[in-house]
mmCIF file of C-alpha atoms in Angstrom:
data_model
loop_
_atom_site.group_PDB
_atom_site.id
_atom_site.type_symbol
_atom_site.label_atom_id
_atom_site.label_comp_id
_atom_site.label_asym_id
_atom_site.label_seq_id
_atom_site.Cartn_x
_atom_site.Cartn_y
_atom_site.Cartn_z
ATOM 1 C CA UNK A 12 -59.623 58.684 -3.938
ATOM 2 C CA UNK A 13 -62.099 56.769 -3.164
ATOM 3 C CA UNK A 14 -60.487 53.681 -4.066
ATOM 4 C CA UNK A 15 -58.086 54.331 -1.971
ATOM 5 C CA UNK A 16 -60.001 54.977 1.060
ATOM 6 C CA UNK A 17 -61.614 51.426 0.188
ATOM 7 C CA UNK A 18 -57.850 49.941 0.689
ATOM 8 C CA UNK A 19 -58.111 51.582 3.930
ATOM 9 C CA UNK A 20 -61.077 50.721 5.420
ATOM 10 C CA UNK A 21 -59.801 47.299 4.377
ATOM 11 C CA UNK A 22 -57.163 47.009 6.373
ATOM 12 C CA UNK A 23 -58.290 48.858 9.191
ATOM 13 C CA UNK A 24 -61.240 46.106 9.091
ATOM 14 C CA UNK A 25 -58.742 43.586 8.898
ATOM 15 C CA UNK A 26 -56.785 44.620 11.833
ATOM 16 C CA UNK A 27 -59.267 45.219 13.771
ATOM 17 C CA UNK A 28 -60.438 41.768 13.294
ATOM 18 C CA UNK A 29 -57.080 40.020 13.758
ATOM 19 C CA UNK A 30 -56.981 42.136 17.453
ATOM 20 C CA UNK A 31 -60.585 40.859 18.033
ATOM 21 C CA UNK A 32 -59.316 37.063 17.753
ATOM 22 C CA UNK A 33 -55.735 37.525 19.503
ATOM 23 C CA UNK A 34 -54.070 37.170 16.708
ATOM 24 C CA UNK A 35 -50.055 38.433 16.795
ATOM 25 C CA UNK A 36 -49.256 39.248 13.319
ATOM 26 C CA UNK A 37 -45.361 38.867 13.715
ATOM 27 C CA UNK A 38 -42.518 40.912 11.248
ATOM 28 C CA UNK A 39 -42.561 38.106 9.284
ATOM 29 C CA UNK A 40 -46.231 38.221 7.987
ATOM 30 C CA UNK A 41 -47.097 35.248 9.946
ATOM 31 C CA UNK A 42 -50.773 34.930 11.849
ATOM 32 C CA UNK A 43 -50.078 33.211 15.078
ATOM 33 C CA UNK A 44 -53.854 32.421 15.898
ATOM 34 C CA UNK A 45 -52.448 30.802 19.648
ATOM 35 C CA UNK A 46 -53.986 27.514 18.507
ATOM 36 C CA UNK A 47 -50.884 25.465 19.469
ATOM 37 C CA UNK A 48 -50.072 26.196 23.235
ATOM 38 C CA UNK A 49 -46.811 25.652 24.844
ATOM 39 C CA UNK A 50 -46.607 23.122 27.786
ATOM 40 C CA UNK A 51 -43.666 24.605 30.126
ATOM 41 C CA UNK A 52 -44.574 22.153 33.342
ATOM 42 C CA UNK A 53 -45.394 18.562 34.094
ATOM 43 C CA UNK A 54 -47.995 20.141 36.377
ATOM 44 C CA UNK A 55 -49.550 21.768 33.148
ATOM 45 C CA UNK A 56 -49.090 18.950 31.027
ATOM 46 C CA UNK A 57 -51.178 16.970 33.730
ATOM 47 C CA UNK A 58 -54.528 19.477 33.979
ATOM 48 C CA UNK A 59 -54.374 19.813 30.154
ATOM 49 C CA UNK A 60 -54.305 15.958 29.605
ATOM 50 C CA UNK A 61 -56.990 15.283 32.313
ATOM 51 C CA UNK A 62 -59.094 18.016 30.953
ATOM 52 C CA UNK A 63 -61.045 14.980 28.496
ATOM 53 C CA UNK A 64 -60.453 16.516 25.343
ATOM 54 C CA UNK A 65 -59.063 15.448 22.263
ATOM 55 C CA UNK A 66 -55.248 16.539 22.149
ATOM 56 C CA UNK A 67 -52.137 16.279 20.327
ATOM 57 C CA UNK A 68 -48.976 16.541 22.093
ATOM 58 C CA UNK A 69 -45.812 17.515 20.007
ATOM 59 C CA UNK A 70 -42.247 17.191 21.650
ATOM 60 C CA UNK A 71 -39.765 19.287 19.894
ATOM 61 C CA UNK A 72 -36.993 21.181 19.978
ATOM 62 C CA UNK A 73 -36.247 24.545 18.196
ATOM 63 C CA UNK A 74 -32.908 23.323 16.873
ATOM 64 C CA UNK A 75 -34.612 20.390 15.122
ATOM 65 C CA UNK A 76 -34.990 20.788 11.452
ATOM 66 C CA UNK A 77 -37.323 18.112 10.482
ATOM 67 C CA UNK A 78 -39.619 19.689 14.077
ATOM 68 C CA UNK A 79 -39.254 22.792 12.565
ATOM 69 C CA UNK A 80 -40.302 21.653 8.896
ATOM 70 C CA UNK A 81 -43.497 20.638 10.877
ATOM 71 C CA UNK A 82 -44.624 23.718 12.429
ATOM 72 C CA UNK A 83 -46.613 24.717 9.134
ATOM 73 C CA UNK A 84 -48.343 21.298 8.982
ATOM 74 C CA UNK A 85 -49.062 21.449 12.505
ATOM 75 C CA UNK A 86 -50.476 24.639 13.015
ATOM 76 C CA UNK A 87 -52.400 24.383 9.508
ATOM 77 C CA UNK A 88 -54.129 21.148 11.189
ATOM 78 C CA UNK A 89 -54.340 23.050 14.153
ATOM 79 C CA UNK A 90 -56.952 25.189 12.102
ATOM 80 C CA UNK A 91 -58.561 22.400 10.576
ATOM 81 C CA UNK A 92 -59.018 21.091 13.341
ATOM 82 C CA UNK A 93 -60.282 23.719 15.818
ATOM 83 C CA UNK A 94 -62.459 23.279 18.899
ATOM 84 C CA UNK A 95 -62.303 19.452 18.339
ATOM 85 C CA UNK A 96 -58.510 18.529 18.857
ATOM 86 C CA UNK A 97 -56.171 20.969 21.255
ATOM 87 C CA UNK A 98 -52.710 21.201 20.013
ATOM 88 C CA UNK A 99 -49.449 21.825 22.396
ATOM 89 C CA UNK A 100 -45.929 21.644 22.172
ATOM 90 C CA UNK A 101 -43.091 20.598 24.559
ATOM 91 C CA UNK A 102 -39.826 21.752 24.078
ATOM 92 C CA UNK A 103 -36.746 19.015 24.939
ATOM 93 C CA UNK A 104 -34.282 22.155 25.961
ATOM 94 C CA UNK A 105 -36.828 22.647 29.276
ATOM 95 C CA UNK A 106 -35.317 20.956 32.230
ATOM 96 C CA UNK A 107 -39.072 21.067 33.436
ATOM 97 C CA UNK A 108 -40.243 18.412 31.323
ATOM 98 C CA UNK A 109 -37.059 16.188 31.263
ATOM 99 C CA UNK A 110 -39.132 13.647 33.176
ATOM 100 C CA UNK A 111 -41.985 13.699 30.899
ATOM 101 C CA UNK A 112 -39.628 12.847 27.673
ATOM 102 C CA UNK A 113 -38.640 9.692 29.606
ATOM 103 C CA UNK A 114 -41.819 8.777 30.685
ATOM 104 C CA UNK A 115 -43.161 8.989 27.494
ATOM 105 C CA UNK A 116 -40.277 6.780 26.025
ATOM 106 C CA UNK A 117 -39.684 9.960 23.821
ATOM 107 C CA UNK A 118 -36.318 8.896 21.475
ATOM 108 C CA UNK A 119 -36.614 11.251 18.908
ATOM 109 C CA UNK A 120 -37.996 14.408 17.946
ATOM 110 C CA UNK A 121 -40.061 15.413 16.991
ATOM 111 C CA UNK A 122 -42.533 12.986 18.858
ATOM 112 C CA UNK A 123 -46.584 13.201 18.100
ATOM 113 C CA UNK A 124 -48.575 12.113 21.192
ATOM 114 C CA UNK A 125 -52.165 11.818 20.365
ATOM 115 C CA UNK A 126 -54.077 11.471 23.084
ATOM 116 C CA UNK A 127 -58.345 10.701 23.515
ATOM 117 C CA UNK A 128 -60.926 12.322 25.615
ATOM 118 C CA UNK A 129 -60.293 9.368 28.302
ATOM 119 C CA UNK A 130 -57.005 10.801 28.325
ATOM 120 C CA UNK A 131 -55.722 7.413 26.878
ATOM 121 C CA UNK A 132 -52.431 7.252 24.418
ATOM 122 C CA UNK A 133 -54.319 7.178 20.788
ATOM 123 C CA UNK A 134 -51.176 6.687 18.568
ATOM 124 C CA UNK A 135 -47.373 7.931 19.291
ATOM 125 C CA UNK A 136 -45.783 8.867 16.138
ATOM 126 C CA UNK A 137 -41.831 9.353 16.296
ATOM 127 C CA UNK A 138 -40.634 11.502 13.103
ATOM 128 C CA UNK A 139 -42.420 13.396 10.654
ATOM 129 C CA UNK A 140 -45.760 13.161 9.541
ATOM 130 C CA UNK A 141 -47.108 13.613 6.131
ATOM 131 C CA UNK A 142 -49.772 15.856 6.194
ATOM 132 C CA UNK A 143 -52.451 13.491 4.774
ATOM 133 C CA UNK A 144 -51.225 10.884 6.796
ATOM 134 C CA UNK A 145 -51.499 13.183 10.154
ATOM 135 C CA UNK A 146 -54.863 14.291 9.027
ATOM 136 C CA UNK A 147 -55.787 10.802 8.051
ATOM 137 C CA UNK A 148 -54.305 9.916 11.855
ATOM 138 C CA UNK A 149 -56.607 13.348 13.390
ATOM 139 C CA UNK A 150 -60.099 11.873 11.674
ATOM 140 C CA UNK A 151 -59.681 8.863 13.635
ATOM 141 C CA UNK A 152 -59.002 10.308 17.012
ATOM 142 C CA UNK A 153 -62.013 12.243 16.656
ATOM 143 C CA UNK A 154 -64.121 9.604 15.571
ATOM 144 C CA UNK A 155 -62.631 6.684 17.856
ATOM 145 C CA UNK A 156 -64.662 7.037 21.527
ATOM 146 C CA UNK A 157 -63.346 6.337 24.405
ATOM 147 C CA UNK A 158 -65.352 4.660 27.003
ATOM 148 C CA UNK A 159 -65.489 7.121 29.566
ATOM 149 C CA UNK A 160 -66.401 5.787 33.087
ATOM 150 C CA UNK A 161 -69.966 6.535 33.316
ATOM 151 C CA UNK A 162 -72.635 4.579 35.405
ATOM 152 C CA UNK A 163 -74.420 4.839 31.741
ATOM 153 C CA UNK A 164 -71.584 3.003 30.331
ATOM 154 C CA UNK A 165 -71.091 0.471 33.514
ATOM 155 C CA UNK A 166 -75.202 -0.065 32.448
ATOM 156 C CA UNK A 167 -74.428 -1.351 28.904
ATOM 157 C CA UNK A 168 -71.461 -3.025 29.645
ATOM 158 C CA UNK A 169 -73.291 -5.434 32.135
ATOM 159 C CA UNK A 170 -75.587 -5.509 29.775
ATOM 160 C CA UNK A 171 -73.912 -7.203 27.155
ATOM 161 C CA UNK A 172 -72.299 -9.713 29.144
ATOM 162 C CA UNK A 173 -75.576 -11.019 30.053
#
């Protein structure tokens, strides 16, 4: 009995905590922690890339196999990766974001936009990653800086040119 009441109390605990962080559990089994947003706007994707964070921008499409073979990958580095690099997705099938698929150049999906605090184009990767190679690619955003337009950084620029 009381073993079983142990069982209990741990999944009660445990679903309890999953509500506490948002997660969906879906049918499926999956945790859906929310850590890779959807982008439905070019209004959205604007505030989100001026925001200065670190971000990775995926264009997709649900129909794509090799964008769906990278949803695991993703949303595992997604984890790794938490409160240092923002994930989102953009899905091809919105008419929305047509004009953000050509200004990006975007020829095939799915499409990794990596983008720096400065909001500058880091590395655009067309096709799959693999994951130690997209890791490998996330380390260096993070440790790359940008040089953000600061009267501290105007300072040392002139500076060194004297």
């Amino acid at each position: 009995m009381i073993k079983n009441m142990r069982k209990t109390v741990f999944f009660i605990g445990s679903f309890l905590f999953l509500m506490s962080t948002g997660a969906v559990v879906k049918a499926t089994g999956h945790v859906d922690l929310g850590l890779v947003k959807t982008i439905t706007s070019k209004a959205d994707f604007l505030k989100v890339r001026a925001s200065g964070n670190n971000q990775v921008f995926i264009f997709t499409a649900k129909w794509c196999p090799a964008c769906m073979s990278m949803k695991p990958t993703v949303e595992r580095m997604a984890r790794l990766f938490v409160g240092k690099i923002q994930f989102f997705t953009l899905d091809y099938d919105n008419p929305a974001l047509g004009e953000l698929f050509d200004i990006h150049v975007i020829n095939g999906i799915p499409t990794f936009l990596l983008s720096d605090e400065c909001s500058q184009t880091f590395l655009s990767h067309e096709g799959t990653f693999e994951d130690k190679k997209f890791e490998q690619a996330l380390r260096r955003l993070i440790e790359q800086s940008c040089q953000k337009n600061t009267s501290k950084n105007r300072q040392i620029n002139r500076n060194k040119t004297m």
